[in-house]
Short mmCIF file of C-alpha atoms in Angstrom, two decimals:
data_model
loop_
_atom_site.label_atom_id
_atom_site.label_comp_id
_atom_site.label_asym_id
_atom_site.label_seq_id
_atom_site.Cartn_x
_atom_site.Cartn_y
_atom_site.Cartn_z
CA ASN I 131 116.81 159.97 99.31
CA CYS I 132 115.96 158.40 103.15
CA SER I 133 118.90 160.07 104.67
CA THR I 134 118.51 162.69 107.67
CA PRO I 135 120.52 164.84 109.21
CA ASP I 136 120.92 162.81 112.23
CA TYR I 137 122.14 160.03 110.51
CA PRO I 138 123.18 160.54 106.98
CA ALA I 139 123.57 157.30 106.08
CA ALA I 140 120.33 155.82 107.39
CA GLY I 141 118.96 155.38 103.69
CA THR I 142 122.26 153.36 101.78
CA GLY I 143 120.51 150.13 102.75
CA GLY I 144 116.96 151.37 100.99
CA VAL I 145 113.78 150.75 103.42
CA TYR I 146 114.72 147.54 105.15
CA GLY I 147 118.28 149.44 106.27
CA LEU I 148 116.06 152.53 107.06
CA SER I 149 113.27 150.45 108.92
CA LEU I 150 116.52 148.44 111.14
CA GLN I 151 117.94 152.25 112.11
CA PHE I 152 114.66 153.74 112.88
CA MET I 153 113.88 150.47 114.96
CA GLY I 154 117.36 150.59 116.30
CA SER I 155 116.42 153.86 117.37
CA VAL I 156 113.02 153.11 119.07
CA GLU I 157 114.56 150.12 120.69
CA ALA I 158 117.36 152.95 122.08
CA VAL I 159 114.68 155.83 123.24
CA LEU I 160 112.38 153.29 124.99
CA GLU I 161 115.23 152.09 126.91
CA THR I 162 117.06 155.42 128.11
CA TYR I 163 113.67 157.33 128.53
CA GLY I 164 110.85 154.81 128.82
CA GLY I 165 110.07 152.61 132.02
CA LYS I 166 111.25 149.36 131.84
CA TRP I 167 109.65 146.86 130.10
CA GLU I 168 107.65 144.83 133.00
CA GLU I 169 106.39 147.91 133.89
CA TRP I 170 104.18 148.25 130.69
CA ASP I 171 100.85 147.15 130.85
CA ASP I 172 98.27 145.97 128.26
CA THR I 173 97.11 149.65 127.30
CA PHE I 174 100.69 150.04 125.45
CA HIS I 175 99.88 147.37 122.87
CA VAL I 176 96.16 147.80 122.11
CA VAL I 177 95.97 150.06 118.86
CA ARG I 178 93.18 153.12 119.79
CA GLU I 179 91.73 155.26 117.41
CA LEU I 180 92.78 158.74 117.03
CA ARG I 181 89.59 160.37 118.74
CA GLU I 182 90.39 158.43 121.55
CA LEU I 183 93.61 159.38 122.47
CA ALA I 184 92.91 163.20 121.55
CA GLY I 185 90.34 162.95 124.20
CA ASN I 186 89.06 166.24 124.87
CA ASP I 187 90.39 169.52 123.37
CA PHE I 188 93.12 170.77 125.34
CA GLN I 189 92.81 174.02 127.64
CA THR I 190 96.39 174.44 128.99
CA VAL I 191 99.35 173.40 127.59
CA THR I 192 102.39 172.84 129.76
CA TYR I 193 106.17 173.26 128.14
CA ASN I 194 108.97 170.94 129.80
CA GLU I 195 112.05 172.68 129.13
CA THR I 196 114.27 169.69 130.08
CA ARG I 197 111.86 167.96 127.07
CA ARG I 198 112.85 170.42 124.65
CA GLN I 199 116.74 170.30 125.67
CA VAL I 200 116.47 166.08 125.17
CA LEU I 201 115.30 166.74 121.91
CA GLU I 202 118.10 168.78 120.63
CA THR I 203 120.62 166.69 122.24
CA ASP I 204 119.67 163.07 121.75
CA GLN I 205 120.43 162.19 118.10
CA ALA I 206 117.80 158.98 118.58
CA VAL I 207 114.80 160.58 119.39
CA ARG I 208 114.95 163.08 116.87
CA PHE I 209 115.88 160.20 114.41
CA VAL I 210 111.98 158.70 115.65
CA LEU I 211 110.09 161.68 115.63
CA GLN I 212 111.66 162.77 111.98
CA GLY I 213 110.78 158.81 110.97
CA PHE I 214 107.09 159.61 111.53
CA SER I 215 107.21 162.03 108.53
CA GLY I 216 105.51 158.99 106.73
CA ASP I 217 109.09 158.04 104.63
CA LEU I 218 109.08 154.80 106.17
CA PHE I 219 105.31 154.38 105.62
CA ASN I 220 105.68 155.34 102.30
CA GLY I 221 108.28 153.30 101.36
CA TYR I 222 106.79 150.06 103.30
CA ALA I 223 103.24 151.01 101.26
CA LEU I 224 105.68 151.54 97.94
CA VAL I 225 107.09 147.51 98.37
CA LEU I 226 103.74 146.48 99.19
CA ASP I 227 101.91 147.96 95.97
CA VAL I 228 104.79 146.84 93.96
CA LEU I 229 104.39 142.90 95.59
CA LYS I 230 100.45 142.97 95.58
CA ASN I 231 101.27 143.83 91.77
CA GLU I 232 103.21 140.74 91.04
CA MET I 233 101.26 138.56 92.93
CA ASN I 234 97.80 139.65 91.07
CA THR I 235 100.56 139.31 87.27
CA ILE I 236 101.42 135.74 88.90
CA LEU I 237 97.57 134.39 90.31
CA SER I 238 96.33 135.68 86.96
CA SER I 239 98.95 134.31 85.26
CA VAL I 240 98.37 130.35 86.92
CA HIS I 241 94.66 130.83 86.45
CA PHE I 242 94.94 131.29 82.64
CA GLU I 243 97.53 128.05 82.23
CA LEU I 244 95.18 126.28 84.72
CA ARG I 245 92.52 127.12 82.38
CA LEU I 246 94.20 126.02 79.97
CA MET I 247 95.26 122.61 81.41
CA TYR I 248 91.85 121.83 82.06
CA GLY I 249 90.57 122.85 78.03
CA VAL I 250 93.70 120.25 77.21
CA TYR I 251 92.49 117.55 79.70
CA VAL I 252 88.75 118.18 78.45
CA ALA I 253 89.66 117.86 74.66
CA LEU I 254 91.98 114.64 75.44
CA LEU I 255 89.22 113.00 77.69
CA ILE I 256 86.84 113.63 74.40
CA LEU I 257 89.71 112.03 72.17
CA GLY I 258 90.05 109.42 74.40
CA PHE I 259 86.15 108.19 74.05
CA TYR I 260 86.17 108.89 70.45
CA LEU I 261 89.35 106.46 70.04
CA VAL I 262 88.05 103.71 72.69
CA LEU I 263 83.85 104.10 72.24
CA PHE I 264 83.70 104.79 68.45
CA ARG I 265 86.69 102.61 66.84
CA ARG I 266 85.55 99.87 68.99
CA THR I 267 82.46 100.25 68.48
CA ILE I 268 82.88 100.72 63.84
CA SER I 269 85.62 97.63 64.82
CA GLY I 270 82.87 95.29 66.62
CA SER I 271 80.63 96.40 63.76
CA VAL I 272 82.94 95.61 60.86
CA SER I 273 83.17 92.00 62.94
CA HIS I 274 79.79 91.56 63.40
CA THR I 275 79.31 92.39 59.21
CA ASN I 276 82.29 89.81 58.45
CA ARG I 277 80.19 86.93 60.77
CA ALA I 278 77.28 87.64 58.95
CA ARG I 279 79.00 87.71 55.45
CA ASP I 280 80.56 84.10 56.61
CA PHE I 281 77.37 82.81 57.65
CA VAL I 282 75.19 83.39 54.29
CA GLN I 283 78.52 82.24 52.73
CA MET I 284 78.24 78.70 54.32
CA LEU I 285 74.35 78.41 53.54
CA PRO I 286 73.81 75.86 51.06
CA SER I 287 72.41 77.19 47.77
CA HIS I 288 70.95 75.57 44.73
#
């Protein structure tokens, strides 16, 4: 069940519907509380290591009361924060697992069929060489035998 108290119908469309709702909420939060797109620098798009983001241990933590009010009142912010509990990404991981399994099954069957086709091709090639070369050689030897017989019969005998 992918529904949340903030958006009860978010999971009705499955992982796709949940991801659309999540991305819509992220865009709404960025438009409401974030800066303008033009003000963002390139560091926003860079994937960073967790150690780099964590830096030194915190010595002092300051609590901003206005941000707590935002968390309590804004439905989109709560949904985005709940979305990182892993449901969305676990759903994508399950879909990817199914797709990888299907891909491996299809590729293994294609590999088997290609090997089978190659075996049939080699068998037909050997059969073709038999029919063309061996049969031609036999018919040529029979023809030479008949010509030799005719030559012997044409010799004068006493």
